[in-house]
GROMACS .gro file of C-alpha atoms in nm:
model
  316
    1UNK     CA    1   1.271  -0.214   2.329
    2UNK     CA    2   1.153   0.073   2.115
    3UNK     CA    3   1.305   0.416   2.149
    4UNK     CA    4   1.156   0.563   1.833
    5UNK     CA    5   0.874   0.714   2.041
    6UNK     CA    6   0.919   1.089   1.995
    7UNK     CA    7   0.882   1.298   2.311
    8UNK     CA    8   0.925   1.673   2.320
    9UNK     CA    9   1.115   1.801   2.624
   10UNK     CA   10   1.245   2.124   2.773
   11UNK     CA   11   1.621   2.118   2.709
   12UNK     CA   12   1.708   2.205   3.071
   13UNK     CA   13   1.521   1.893   3.196
   14UNK     CA   14   1.754   1.682   2.979
   15UNK     CA   15   2.049   1.843   3.156
   16UNK     CA   16   2.145   2.097   2.889
   17UNK     CA   17   2.291   2.415   3.038
   18UNK     CA   18   2.051   2.658   2.879
   19UNK     CA   19   1.891   2.831   3.177
   20UNK     CA   20   1.922   3.203   3.246
   21UNK     CA   21   2.210   3.133   3.490
   22UNK     CA   22   2.379   2.876   3.259
   23UNK     CA   23   2.239   2.601   3.477
   24UNK     CA   24   2.005   2.308   3.404
   25UNK     CA   25   1.722   2.121   3.581
   26UNK     CA   26   1.812   1.765   3.490
   27UNK     CA   27   1.554   1.496   3.575
   28UNK     CA   28   1.715   1.164   3.670
   29UNK     CA   29   1.386   0.985   3.599
   30UNK     CA   30   1.394   1.119   3.243
   31UNK     CA   31   1.762   1.064   3.168
   32UNK     CA   32   1.797   0.726   3.343
   33UNK     CA   33   1.460   0.550   3.331
   34UNK     CA   34   1.287   0.692   3.024
   35UNK     CA   35   1.584   0.736   2.790
   36UNK     CA   36   1.591   0.371   2.671
   37UNK     CA   37   1.231   0.396   2.550
   38UNK     CA   38   1.201   0.746   2.405
   39UNK     CA   39   1.363   0.963   2.143
   40UNK     CA   40   1.380   1.310   2.300
   41UNK     CA   41   1.315   1.619   2.091
   42UNK     CA   42   1.487   1.891   2.292
   43UNK     CA   43   1.354   2.250   2.284
   44UNK     CA   44   1.447   2.561   2.480
   45UNK     CA   45   1.211   2.835   2.358
   46UNK     CA   46   1.420   3.116   2.508
   47UNK     CA   47   1.739   3.005   2.333
   48UNK     CA   48   1.534   2.911   2.025
   49UNK     CA   49   1.402   3.266   1.988
   50UNK     CA   50   1.755   3.405   2.011
   51UNK     CA   51   1.818   3.490   2.380
   52UNK     CA   52   2.173   3.431   2.506
   53UNK     CA   53   2.301   3.205   2.785
   54UNK     CA   54   2.336   3.343   3.049
   55UNK     CA   55   2.057   3.603   3.011
   56UNK     CA   56   1.843   3.839   3.216
   57UNK     CA   57   1.552   3.668   3.394
   58UNK     CA   58   1.208   3.710   3.240
   59UNK     CA   59   0.857   3.691   3.380
   60UNK     CA   60   0.492   3.714   3.279
   61UNK     CA   61   0.307   4.035   3.359
   62UNK     CA   62  -0.059   4.110   3.312
   63UNK     CA   63  -0.193   4.456   3.229
   64UNK     CA   64  -0.507   4.571   3.049
   65UNK     CA   65  -0.611   4.218   2.945
   66UNK     CA   66  -0.272   4.153   2.787
   67UNK     CA   67  -0.020   3.897   2.903
   68UNK     CA   68   0.338   4.005   2.834
   69UNK     CA   69   0.678   3.838   2.866
   70UNK     CA   70   0.925   4.099   2.992
   71UNK     CA   71   1.263   4.121   3.159
   72UNK     CA   72   1.237   4.117   3.538
   73UNK     CA   73   1.466   4.416   3.595
   74UNK     CA   74   1.346   4.621   3.301
   75UNK     CA   75   0.985   4.565   3.198
   76UNK     CA   76   1.027   4.789   2.893
   77UNK     CA   77   1.226   4.502   2.738
   78UNK     CA   78   0.931   4.305   2.603
   79UNK     CA   79   0.987   3.962   2.445
   80UNK     CA   80   0.619   3.869   2.397
   81UNK     CA   81   0.592   3.904   2.020
   82UNK     CA   82   0.919   3.725   1.952
   83UNK     CA   83   0.819   3.436   2.182
   84UNK     CA   84   0.470   3.404   2.030
   85UNK     CA   85   0.614   3.397   1.677
   86UNK     CA   86   0.882   3.143   1.773
   87UNK     CA   87   0.624   2.924   1.950
   88UNK     CA   88   0.389   2.922   1.652
   89UNK     CA   89   0.659   2.819   1.405
   90UNK     CA   90   0.820   2.563   1.640
   91UNK     CA   91   0.489   2.396   1.729
   92UNK     CA   92   0.392   2.379   1.359
   93UNK     CA   93   0.725   2.207   1.292
   94UNK     CA   94   0.671   1.964   1.583
   95UNK     CA   95   0.327   1.865   1.452
   96UNK     CA   96   0.511   1.697   1.166
   97UNK     CA   97   0.729   1.499   1.411
   98UNK     CA   98   0.429   1.298   1.542
   99UNK     CA   99   0.515   1.359   1.907
  100UNK     CA  100   0.359   1.117   2.158
  101UNK     CA  101   0.417   1.333   2.466
  102UNK     CA  102   0.593   1.640   2.604
  103UNK     CA  103   0.777   1.702   2.932
  104UNK     CA  104   0.803   2.071   3.023
  105UNK     CA  105   0.991   2.263   3.290
  106UNK     CA  106   0.763   2.366   3.578
  107UNK     CA  107   0.704   2.730   3.674
  108UNK     CA  108   0.885   2.864   3.367
  109UNK     CA  109   0.725   3.173   3.204
  110UNK     CA  110   0.775   3.005   2.865
  111UNK     CA  111   0.746   2.631   2.943
  112UNK     CA  112   0.533   2.598   3.258
  113UNK     CA  113   0.211   2.398   3.216
  114UNK     CA  114   0.017   2.545   3.509
  115UNK     CA  115   0.048   2.772   3.814
  116UNK     CA  116   0.311   2.994   3.653
  117UNK     CA  117   0.355   3.326   3.836
  118UNK     CA  118   0.182   3.620   3.669
  119UNK     CA  119   0.277   3.962   3.807
  120UNK     CA  120   0.024   4.242   3.839
  121UNK     CA  121   0.045   4.586   4.000
  122UNK     CA  122  -0.047   4.448   4.340
  123UNK     CA  123   0.168   4.136   4.352
  124UNK     CA  124   0.181   3.795   4.183
  125UNK     CA  125  -0.059   3.505   4.137
  126UNK     CA  126   0.015   3.145   4.034
  127UNK     CA  127  -0.240   3.139   3.752
  128UNK     CA  128  -0.039   3.140   3.429
  129UNK     CA  129   0.071   2.900   3.158
  130UNK     CA  130   0.408   2.949   2.984
  131UNK     CA  131   0.367   3.118   2.645
  132UNK     CA  132   0.530   2.836   2.450
  133UNK     CA  133   0.348   2.554   2.631
  134UNK     CA  134   0.019   2.739   2.591
  135UNK     CA  135   0.065   2.741   2.212
  136UNK     CA  136   0.161   2.371   2.221
  137UNK     CA  137  -0.149   2.269   2.419
  138UNK     CA  138  -0.383   2.486   2.207
  139UNK     CA  139  -0.254   2.344   1.878
  140UNK     CA  140  -0.222   1.981   1.995
  141UNK     CA  141  -0.503   1.926   2.247
  142UNK     CA  142  -0.454   1.549   2.225
  143UNK     CA  143  -0.087   1.558   2.329
  144UNK     CA  144   0.007   1.428   2.678
  145UNK     CA  145   0.193   1.717   2.847
  146UNK     CA  146   0.344   1.689   3.194
  147UNK     CA  147   0.584   1.889   3.411
  148UNK     CA  148   0.919   1.753   3.526
  149UNK     CA  149   0.839   1.788   3.899
  150UNK     CA  150   0.499   1.618   3.877
  151UNK     CA  151   0.668   1.306   3.735
  152UNK     CA  152   0.793   1.234   4.089
  153UNK     CA  153   0.436   1.143   4.184
  154UNK     CA  154   0.384   0.769   4.108
  155UNK     CA  155   0.020   0.816   4.000
  156UNK     CA  156   0.086   1.114   3.771
  157UNK     CA  157   0.395   0.943   3.631
  158UNK     CA  158   0.206   0.622   3.550
  159UNK     CA  159  -0.078   0.815   3.391
  160UNK     CA  160   0.156   1.019   3.171
  161UNK     CA  161   0.353   0.713   3.052
  162UNK     CA  162   0.028   0.523   2.982
  163UNK     CA  163  -0.094   0.814   2.768
  164UNK     CA  164   0.234   0.832   2.577
  165UNK     CA  165   0.228   0.459   2.492
  166UNK     CA  166  -0.142   0.479   2.403
  167UNK     CA  167  -0.084   0.760   2.154
  168UNK     CA  168   0.220   0.580   2.010
  169UNK     CA  169   0.012   0.263   1.966
  170UNK     CA  170  -0.264   0.469   1.802
  171UNK     CA  171  -0.019   0.615   1.550
  172UNK     CA  172   0.138   0.274   1.481
  173UNK     CA  173  -0.196   0.093   1.443
  174UNK     CA  174  -0.411   0.360   1.282
  175UNK     CA  175  -0.194   0.649   1.165
  176UNK     CA  176  -0.001   0.433   0.919
  177UNK     CA  177  -0.308   0.241   0.804
  178UNK     CA  178  -0.614   0.465   0.831
  179UNK     CA  179  -0.924   0.254   0.778
  180UNK     CA  180  -1.248   0.186   0.961
  181UNK     CA  181  -1.118  -0.162   1.039
  182UNK     CA  182  -0.793  -0.038   1.196
  183UNK     CA  183  -0.980   0.211   1.419
  184UNK     CA  184  -1.236  -0.049   1.532
  185UNK     CA  185  -0.957  -0.301   1.609
  186UNK     CA  186  -0.763  -0.038   1.805
  187UNK     CA  187  -1.071   0.067   2.004
  188UNK     CA  188  -1.147  -0.296   2.086
  189UNK     CA  189  -0.802  -0.339   2.244
  190UNK     CA  190  -0.850  -0.030   2.463
  191UNK     CA  191  -1.199  -0.104   2.596
  192UNK     CA  192  -1.086  -0.208   2.945
  193UNK     CA  193  -0.827   0.071   2.960
  194UNK     CA  194  -1.093   0.331   2.882
  195UNK     CA  195  -1.328   0.175   3.141
  196UNK     CA  196  -1.056   0.216   3.403
  197UNK     CA  197  -0.973   0.575   3.309
  198UNK     CA  198  -1.316   0.725   3.245
  199UNK     CA  199  -1.634   0.515   3.210
  200UNK     CA  200  -1.833   0.804   3.056
  201UNK     CA  201  -1.574   0.855   2.781
  202UNK     CA  202  -1.567   0.479   2.726
  203UNK     CA  203  -1.941   0.494   2.650
  204UNK     CA  204  -1.910   0.810   2.434
  205UNK     CA  205  -1.621   0.670   2.228
  206UNK     CA  206  -1.810   0.340   2.192
  207UNK     CA  207  -2.105   0.529   2.042
  208UNK     CA  208  -1.872   0.727   1.817
  209UNK     CA  209  -1.704   0.410   1.685
  210UNK     CA  210  -2.046   0.245   1.633
  211UNK     CA  211  -2.133   0.532   1.393
  212UNK     CA  212  -1.796   0.545   1.215
  213UNK     CA  213  -1.958   0.490   0.874
  214UNK     CA  214  -2.137   0.828   0.906
  215UNK     CA  215  -1.807   1.018   0.911
  216UNK     CA  216  -1.536   1.115   0.668
  217UNK     CA  217  -1.237   0.901   0.780
  218UNK     CA  218  -0.995   1.191   0.826
  219UNK     CA  219  -1.252   1.383   1.031
  220UNK     CA  220  -1.322   1.072   1.240
  221UNK     CA  221  -0.949   1.021   1.303
  222UNK     CA  222  -0.918   1.375   1.445
  223UNK     CA  223  -1.234   1.340   1.658
  224UNK     CA  224  -1.138   0.999   1.794
  225UNK     CA  225  -0.778   1.101   1.874
  226UNK     CA  226  -0.891   1.398   2.084
  227UNK     CA  227  -1.164   1.194   2.257
  228UNK     CA  228  -0.927   0.905   2.330
  229UNK     CA  229  -0.650   1.119   2.476
  230UNK     CA  230  -0.891   1.333   2.677
  231UNK     CA  231  -1.030   1.015   2.832
  232UNK     CA  232  -0.681   0.886   2.909
  233UNK     CA  233  -0.592   1.211   3.088
  234UNK     CA  234  -0.831   1.105   3.367
  235UNK     CA  235  -0.638   0.901   3.619
  236UNK     CA  236  -0.757   0.541   3.660
  237UNK     CA  237  -0.907   0.529   4.012
  238UNK     CA  238  -0.901   0.236   4.252
  239UNK     CA  239  -1.280   0.209   4.215
  240UNK     CA  240  -1.266   0.199   3.832
  241UNK     CA  241  -0.972  -0.045   3.834
  242UNK     CA  242  -1.168  -0.270   4.073
  243UNK     CA  243  -1.466  -0.269   3.834
  244UNK     CA  244  -1.237  -0.369   3.545
  245UNK     CA  245  -1.076  -0.645   3.753
  246UNK     CA  246  -1.421  -0.783   3.841
  247UNK     CA  247  -1.513  -0.767   3.474
  248UNK     CA  248  -1.195  -0.966   3.392
  249UNK     CA  249  -1.276  -1.215   3.668
  250UNK     CA  250  -1.605  -1.291   3.488
  251UNK     CA  251  -1.415  -1.433   3.190
  252UNK     CA  252  -1.272  -1.711   3.407
  253UNK     CA  253  -1.585  -1.827   3.587
  254UNK     CA  254  -1.614  -2.147   3.382
  255UNK     CA  255  -1.245  -2.233   3.393
  256UNK     CA  256  -1.142  -2.184   3.756
  257UNK     CA  257  -1.215  -2.422   4.039
  258UNK     CA  258  -1.373  -2.306   4.366
  259UNK     CA  259  -1.040  -2.243   4.540
  260UNK     CA  260  -0.895  -2.041   4.246
  261UNK     CA  261  -1.211  -1.830   4.220
  262UNK     CA  262  -1.198  -1.752   4.592
  263UNK     CA  263  -0.829  -1.661   4.568
  264UNK     CA  264  -0.889  -1.423   4.275
  265UNK     CA  265  -1.187  -1.266   4.453
  266UNK     CA  266  -0.978  -1.213   4.766
  267UNK     CA  267  -0.683  -1.056   4.580
  268UNK     CA  268  -0.916  -0.815   4.396
  269UNK     CA  269  -1.081  -0.724   4.726
  270UNK     CA  270  -0.743  -0.668   4.894
  271UNK     CA  271  -0.656  -0.430   4.611
  272UNK     CA  272  -0.996  -0.256   4.644
  273UNK     CA  273  -0.934  -0.174   5.012
  274UNK     CA  274  -0.573  -0.072   4.954
  275UNK     CA  275  -0.390  -0.373   5.103
  276UNK     CA  276  -0.230  -0.475   4.774
  277UNK     CA  277  -0.104  -0.284   4.470
  278UNK     CA  278  -0.276  -0.319   4.132
  279UNK     CA  279   0.010  -0.542   4.021
  280UNK     CA  280  -0.110  -0.827   4.250
  281UNK     CA  281  -0.452  -0.902   4.092
  282UNK     CA  282  -0.311  -0.833   3.744
  283UNK     CA  283  -0.030  -1.086   3.794
  284UNK     CA  284  -0.280  -1.350   3.904
  285UNK     CA  285  -0.513  -1.273   3.609
  286UNK     CA  286  -0.220  -1.301   3.366
  287UNK     CA  287  -0.127  -1.633   3.525
  288UNK     CA  288  -0.481  -1.768   3.474
  289UNK     CA  289  -0.482  -1.631   3.119
  290UNK     CA  290  -0.176  -1.843   3.038
  291UNK     CA  291  -0.358  -2.154   3.163
  292UNK     CA  292  -0.694  -2.058   3.007
  293UNK     CA  293  -0.620  -1.851   2.694
  294UNK     CA  294  -0.879  -1.600   2.574
  295UNK     CA  295  -0.812  -1.413   2.252
  296UNK     CA  296  -1.012  -1.102   2.345
  297UNK     CA  297  -0.842  -1.064   2.686
  298UNK     CA  298  -0.495  -1.137   2.551
  299UNK     CA  299  -0.513  -0.832   2.324
  300UNK     CA  300  -0.639  -0.594   2.595
  301UNK     CA  301  -0.373  -0.324   2.649
  302UNK     CA  302  -0.501  -0.281   3.005
  303UNK     CA  303  -0.301  -0.588   3.105
  304UNK     CA  304   0.025  -0.438   2.974
  305UNK     CA  305  -0.002  -0.073   2.871
  306UNK     CA  306   0.377  -0.021   2.856
  307UNK     CA  307   0.694  -0.232   2.906
  308UNK     CA  308   0.691  -0.404   3.247
  309UNK     CA  309   1.053  -0.300   3.299
  310UNK     CA  310   0.931   0.053   3.375
  311UNK     CA  311   0.787  -0.090   3.701
  312UNK     CA  312   0.516   0.176   3.722
  313UNK     CA  313   0.235  -0.029   3.874
  314UNK     CA  314   0.425  -0.118   4.191
  315UNK     CA  315   0.308   0.199   4.364
  316UNK     CA  316  -0.057   0.196   4.249
   0.00000   0.00000   0.00000
């Protein structure tokens, strides 16, 4: 079990008492279920830029095209510049840490990923992104970023963890051994995964890889990483998963007898209509793969994108 996968995280989500009221927002999923697999890199931008604990509450306000981070009770106390400077230097430092994901605190004016309250003269709208997280996502567009609360949704949770393990695998396979061969081998292992997440991106990345010799390797690495992680951000739908399962089924047509073929067809169809979770057809396919080995299928990450112990496909 590998826990050298670096994940950035808002300190309060880890249970550190760094919030404005000296409280925290601990996530049991993070501290109990994810901790064995990940090395957490804890960041609280507000404490990082020098604010005390406890501290006055802050919020985002919008005036004359400018977004500002000010104290709630005294908007003349403006922390925008300090936060922007801190965010830039911290994110630059984190780029060196080869992060594979980031879990941020929802609704926070510094850490929120979406729908953060922005106050205007005539009230507030949930349209903002926290200043720190905005810098993070601008500088590392390939990085999987998710909010603590959204990780309670089984589909969003599974998608985030899949992206984290994909990026980690990319760094392990390609980052440490950058060559055309290592990229082509990596892409080959993710063909079915990409088909399930976003068929259009699967085609685009396939074309990109086919023309790899036309690119400078470093430039290709950057292009492919962004394309790969953008594709993975699309959630694998039931329809796309069904197409991949039917594609997998095709590999066994010579090896299975009539009864086994019918059983596999039925289990895939039961998944397609929502009677069974994705785990059911995958378990059967893995069983047939043991009896009828196939080198190409055995290396497909689609069959096991992350450790089974995380039990993330039970609810899909």
